[in-house]
PDB file of C-alpha atoms in Angstrom:
ATOM      1  CA  UNK A   1     -21.548   2.958   5.815  1.00  0.00           C
ATOM      2  CA  UNK A   2     -19.965  -0.008   4.073  1.00  0.00           C
ATOM      3  CA  UNK A   3     -21.484  -3.432   4.333  1.00  0.00           C
ATOM      4  CA  UNK A   4     -19.839  -6.773   3.796  1.00  0.00           C
ATOM      5  CA  UNK A   5     -21.249  -9.550   1.640  1.00  0.00           C
ATOM      6  CA  UNK A   6     -21.786 -11.679   4.742  1.00  0.00           C
ATOM      7  CA  UNK A   7     -23.662  -8.873   6.471  1.00  0.00           C
ATOM      8  CA  UNK A   8     -25.850  -8.350   3.418  1.00  0.00           C
ATOM      9  CA  UNK A   9     -26.684 -12.055   3.142  1.00  0.00           C
ATOM     10  CA  UNK A  10     -27.435 -12.276   6.874  1.00  0.00           C
ATOM     11  CA  UNK A  11     -29.708  -9.233   6.559  1.00  0.00           C
ATOM     12  CA  UNK A  12     -31.869 -11.108   4.030  1.00  0.00           C
ATOM     13  CA  UNK A  13     -33.092 -13.453   6.764  1.00  0.00           C
ATOM     14  CA  UNK A  14     -35.572 -11.706   9.103  1.00  0.00           C
ATOM     15  CA  UNK A  15     -35.434 -12.280  12.855  1.00  0.00           C
ATOM     16  CA  UNK A  16     -39.229 -12.705  12.893  1.00  0.00           C
ATOM     17  CA  UNK A  17     -41.794 -12.577  10.116  1.00  0.00           C
ATOM     18  CA  UNK A  18     -43.681  -9.761  11.840  1.00  0.00           C
ATOM     19  CA  UNK A  19     -40.426  -7.919  12.528  1.00  0.00           C
ATOM     20  CA  UNK A  20     -39.612  -7.756   8.831  1.00  0.00           C
ATOM     21  CA  UNK A  21     -42.897  -5.979   8.132  1.00  0.00           C
ATOM     22  CA  UNK A  22     -42.711  -3.783  11.249  1.00  0.00           C
ATOM     23  CA  UNK A  23     -39.208  -2.556  10.402  1.00  0.00           C
ATOM     24  CA  UNK A  24     -40.163  -1.903   6.778  1.00  0.00           C
ATOM     25  CA  UNK A  25     -37.232  -3.880   5.397  1.00  0.00           C
ATOM     26  CA  UNK A  26     -38.418  -4.778   1.905  1.00  0.00           C
ATOM     27  CA  UNK A  27     -35.697  -7.357   1.288  1.00  0.00           C
ATOM     28  CA  UNK A  28     -36.643  -9.278   4.442  1.00  0.00           C
ATOM     29  CA  UNK A  29     -40.359  -9.051   3.602  1.00  0.00           C
ATOM     30  CA  UNK A  30     -39.740 -10.440   0.113  1.00  0.00           C
ATOM     31  CA  UNK A  31     -37.536 -13.256   1.370  1.00  0.00           C
ATOM     32  CA  UNK A  32     -40.046 -14.322   4.031  1.00  0.00           C
ATOM     33  CA  UNK A  33     -42.891 -14.265   1.484  1.00  0.00           C
ATOM     34  CA  UNK A  34     -40.835 -16.294  -0.994  1.00  0.00           C
ATOM     35  CA  UNK A  35     -40.106 -18.888   1.690  1.00  0.00           C
ATOM     36  CA  UNK A  36     -43.816 -19.048   2.530  1.00  0.00           C
ATOM     37  CA  UNK A  37     -44.714 -19.484  -1.128  1.00  0.00           C
ATOM     38  CA  UNK A  38     -42.213 -22.317  -1.508  1.00  0.00           C
ATOM     39  CA  UNK A  39     -43.523 -24.009   1.635  1.00  0.00           C
ATOM     40  CA  UNK A  40     -47.089 -23.788   0.354  1.00  0.00           C
ATOM     41  CA  UNK A  41     -46.089 -25.025  -3.073  1.00  0.00           C
ATOM     42  CA  UNK A  42     -44.241 -28.026  -1.676  1.00  0.00           C
ATOM     43  CA  UNK A  43     -47.180 -28.988   0.521  1.00  0.00           C
ATOM     44  CA  UNK A  44     -49.848 -28.248  -2.082  1.00  0.00           C
ATOM     45  CA  UNK A  45     -52.514 -30.653  -0.863  1.00  0.00           C
ATOM     46  CA  UNK A  46     -52.254 -29.681   2.805  1.00  0.00           C
ATOM     47  CA  UNK A  47     -51.948 -25.979   1.994  1.00  0.00           C
ATOM     48  CA  UNK A  48     -55.040 -25.932  -0.247  1.00  0.00           C
ATOM     49  CA  UNK A  49     -57.364 -24.587   2.527  1.00  0.00           C
ATOM     50  CA  UNK A  50     -54.944 -21.748   3.291  1.00  0.00           C
ATOM     51  CA  UNK A  51     -54.605 -20.875  -0.389  1.00  0.00           C
ATOM     52  CA  UNK A  52     -58.387 -20.941  -0.830  1.00  0.00           C
ATOM     53  CA  UNK A  53     -58.776 -18.653   2.194  1.00  0.00           C
ATOM     54  CA  UNK A  54     -56.199 -16.200   0.837  1.00  0.00           C
ATOM     55  CA  UNK A  55     -57.868 -16.253  -2.582  1.00  0.00           C
ATOM     56  CA  UNK A  56     -61.240 -15.521  -0.968  1.00  0.00           C
ATOM     57  CA  UNK A  57     -59.612 -12.749   1.074  1.00  0.00           C
ATOM     58  CA  UNK A  58     -57.943 -11.049  -1.885  1.00  0.00           C
ATOM     59  CA  UNK A  59     -61.040 -10.987  -4.105  1.00  0.00           C
ATOM     60  CA  UNK A  60     -62.847  -8.232  -2.139  1.00  0.00           C
ATOM     61  CA  UNK A  61     -59.585  -6.337  -1.714  1.00  0.00           C
ATOM     62  CA  UNK A  62     -59.070  -6.230  -5.474  1.00  0.00           C
ATOM     63  CA  UNK A  63     -62.709  -5.144  -5.925  1.00  0.00           C
ATOM     64  CA  UNK A  64     -62.064  -2.294  -3.471  1.00  0.00           C
ATOM     65  CA  UNK A  65     -58.894  -1.307  -5.319  1.00  0.00           C
ATOM     66  CA  UNK A  66     -60.884  -1.309  -8.575  1.00  0.00           C
ATOM     67  CA  UNK A  67     -63.448   1.079  -7.101  1.00  0.00           C
ATOM     68  CA  UNK A  68     -60.701   3.328  -5.722  1.00  0.00           C
ATOM     69  CA  UNK A  69     -58.920   3.412  -9.085  1.00  0.00           C
ATOM     70  CA  UNK A  70     -62.159   4.503 -10.760  1.00  0.00           C
ATOM     71  CA  UNK A  71     -62.690   7.220  -8.131  1.00  0.00           C
ATOM     72  CA  UNK A  72     -59.066   8.450  -8.169  1.00  0.00           C
ATOM     73  CA  UNK A  73     -59.552  10.938 -11.047  1.00  0.00           C
ATOM     74  CA  UNK A  74     -62.332  12.637  -9.062  1.00  0.00           C
ATOM     75  CA  UNK A  75     -60.016  12.978  -6.070  1.00  0.00           C
ATOM     76  CA  UNK A  76     -57.205  14.303  -8.263  1.00  0.00           C
ATOM     77  CA  UNK A  77     -59.570  16.848  -9.791  1.00  0.00           C
ATOM     78  CA  UNK A  78     -60.666  17.941  -6.310  1.00  0.00           C
ATOM     79  CA  UNK A  79     -57.072  18.307  -5.159  1.00  0.00           C
ATOM     80  CA  UNK A  80     -56.202  20.369  -8.227  1.00  0.00           C
ATOM     81  CA  UNK A  81     -59.292  22.555  -7.758  1.00  0.00           C
ATOM     82  CA  UNK A  82     -58.363  23.170  -4.109  1.00  0.00           C
ATOM     83  CA  UNK A  83     -54.745  23.965  -4.988  1.00  0.00           C
ATOM     84  CA  UNK A  84     -55.707  26.379  -7.752  1.00  0.00           C
ATOM     85  CA  UNK A  85     -58.375  27.986  -5.573  1.00  0.00           C
ATOM     86  CA  UNK A  86     -56.068  28.518  -2.596  1.00  0.00           C
ATOM     87  CA  UNK A  87     -52.641  29.134  -4.152  1.00  0.00           C
ATOM     88  CA  UNK A  88     -53.412  30.199  -7.720  1.00  0.00           C
ATOM     89  CA  UNK A  89     -52.471  28.682 -11.051  1.00  0.00           C
ATOM     90  CA  UNK A  90     -48.762  29.275 -10.395  1.00  0.00           C
ATOM     91  CA  UNK A  91     -48.573  26.297  -8.027  1.00  0.00           C
ATOM     92  CA  UNK A  92     -49.938  23.959 -10.686  1.00  0.00           C
ATOM     93  CA  UNK A  93     -47.586  25.395 -13.299  1.00  0.00           C
ATOM     94  CA  UNK A  94     -44.608  24.633 -11.044  1.00  0.00           C
ATOM     95  CA  UNK A  95     -45.857  21.078 -10.550  1.00  0.00           C
ATOM     96  CA  UNK A  96     -46.400  20.681 -14.297  1.00  0.00           C
ATOM     97  CA  UNK A  97     -42.837  21.819 -14.919  1.00  0.00           C
ATOM     98  CA  UNK A  98     -41.592  19.255 -12.380  1.00  0.00           C
ATOM     99  CA  UNK A  99     -43.553  16.455 -14.033  1.00  0.00           C
ATOM    100  CA  UNK A 100     -42.403  17.620 -17.469  1.00  0.00           C
ATOM    101  CA  UNK A 101     -38.776  17.624 -16.342  1.00  0.00           C
ATOM    102  CA  UNK A 102     -39.191  14.092 -15.011  1.00  0.00           C
ATOM    103  CA  UNK A 103     -40.612  12.828 -18.307  1.00  0.00           C
ATOM    104  CA  UNK A 104     -37.972  14.589 -20.417  1.00  0.00           C
ATOM    105  CA  UNK A 105     -35.211  13.106 -18.249  1.00  0.00           C
ATOM    106  CA  UNK A 106     -36.801   9.651 -18.475  1.00  0.00           C
ATOM    107  CA  UNK A 107     -37.089   9.866 -22.258  1.00  0.00           C
ATOM    108  CA  UNK A 108     -33.475  11.004 -22.560  1.00  0.00           C
ATOM    109  CA  UNK A 109     -32.354   8.076 -20.430  1.00  0.00           C
ATOM    110  CA  UNK A 110     -34.393   5.566 -22.420  1.00  0.00           C
ATOM    111  CA  UNK A 111     -33.377   6.779 -25.858  1.00  0.00           C
ATOM    112  CA  UNK A 112     -29.770   7.769 -25.165  1.00  0.00           C
ATOM    113  CA  UNK A 113     -28.516   5.328 -22.515  1.00  0.00           C
ATOM    114  CA  UNK A 114     -30.743   2.324 -23.195  1.00  0.00           C
ATOM    115  CA  UNK A 115     -30.615   3.083 -26.923  1.00  0.00           C
ATOM    116  CA  UNK A 116     -26.831   2.819 -26.814  1.00  0.00           C
ATOM    117  CA  UNK A 117     -27.032  -0.447 -24.873  1.00  0.00           C
ATOM    118  CA  UNK A 118     -29.539  -1.848 -27.372  1.00  0.00           C
ATOM    119  CA  UNK A 119     -27.451  -0.720 -30.336  1.00  0.00           C
ATOM    120  CA  UNK A 120     -24.361  -2.353 -28.790  1.00  0.00           C
ATOM    121  CA  UNK A 121     -26.302  -5.626 -28.479  1.00  0.00           C
ATOM    122  CA  UNK A 122     -27.535  -5.506 -32.053  1.00  0.00           C
ATOM    123  CA  UNK A 123     -31.146  -4.370 -31.918  1.00  0.00           C
ATOM    124  CA  UNK A 124     -33.130  -1.153 -31.934  1.00  0.00           C
ATOM    125  CA  UNK A 125     -34.629   0.506 -28.864  1.00  0.00           C
ATOM    126  CA  UNK A 126     -37.742   1.255 -30.927  1.00  0.00           C
ATOM    127  CA  UNK A 127     -38.282  -2.439 -31.669  1.00  0.00           C
ATOM    128  CA  UNK A 128     -37.915  -3.190 -27.950  1.00  0.00           C
ATOM    129  CA  UNK A 129     -40.435  -0.480 -27.063  1.00  0.00           C
ATOM    130  CA  UNK A 130     -42.891  -1.829 -29.662  1.00  0.00           C
ATOM    131  CA  UNK A 131     -42.442  -5.313 -28.190  1.00  0.00           C
ATOM    132  CA  UNK A 132     -43.174  -4.268 -24.576  1.00  0.00           C
ATOM    133  CA  UNK A 133     -45.618  -1.435 -25.347  1.00  0.00           C
ATOM    134  CA  UNK A 134     -48.541  -2.895 -23.353  1.00  0.00           C
ATOM    135  CA  UNK A 135     -46.423  -3.316 -20.227  1.00  0.00           C
ATOM    136  CA  UNK A 136     -45.067   0.215 -20.572  1.00  0.00           C
ATOM    137  CA  UNK A 137     -48.569   1.662 -20.864  1.00  0.00           C
ATOM    138  CA  UNK A 138     -49.655  -0.287 -17.786  1.00  0.00           C
ATOM    139  CA  UNK A 139     -46.722   1.055 -15.769  1.00  0.00           C
ATOM    140  CA  UNK A 140     -47.275   4.582 -17.062  1.00  0.00           C
ATOM    141  CA  UNK A 141     -50.965   4.481 -16.187  1.00  0.00           C
ATOM    142  CA  UNK A 142     -50.506   3.165 -12.647  1.00  0.00           C
ATOM    143  CA  UNK A 143     -47.343   4.959 -11.522  1.00  0.00           C
ATOM    144  CA  UNK A 144     -47.009   8.067  -9.413  1.00  0.00           C
ATOM    145  CA  UNK A 145     -44.273  10.551  -8.668  1.00  0.00           C
ATOM    146  CA  UNK A 146     -44.686  10.170  -4.906  1.00  0.00           C
ATOM    147  CA  UNK A 147     -41.274   9.625  -3.296  1.00  0.00           C
ATOM    148  CA  UNK A 148     -40.822   6.711  -0.908  1.00  0.00           C
ATOM    149  CA  UNK A 149     -41.294   7.378   2.800  1.00  0.00           C
ATOM    150  CA  UNK A 150     -38.065   8.089   4.681  1.00  0.00           C
ATOM    151  CA  UNK A 151     -37.099   5.697   7.439  1.00  0.00           C
TER     152      UNK A 151
END
């Protein structure tokens, strides 16, 4: 299905704020949240109570996420133990090969494709990786291979 530029730009604007979240349209969710952030920023003194409320609301949520992140390895170990116990080690070997294939493909893309782009622009991919190493480790440590949910 082809889409025109006008149709794409009109699709950025949600019909309702709740509708954007209910439909799962990420672009509409982001645009409505950006508009809300700009509104709150422009009315900083009047929006202070709302911002304080949201800050107080997010603090326990981040504490809960911290606890879940610390407990996640235990859950992963339990899932692996169940899988090995029920289906044998072969199931885990297949999954390990899938993960290995993903990482090999990612490394090839980074060093071949992005390396060529970096070389064309006059710098080394290794110097770029050294420069953003902390961000890369953060992404590597918090990412998963779970595919997005189909619509």
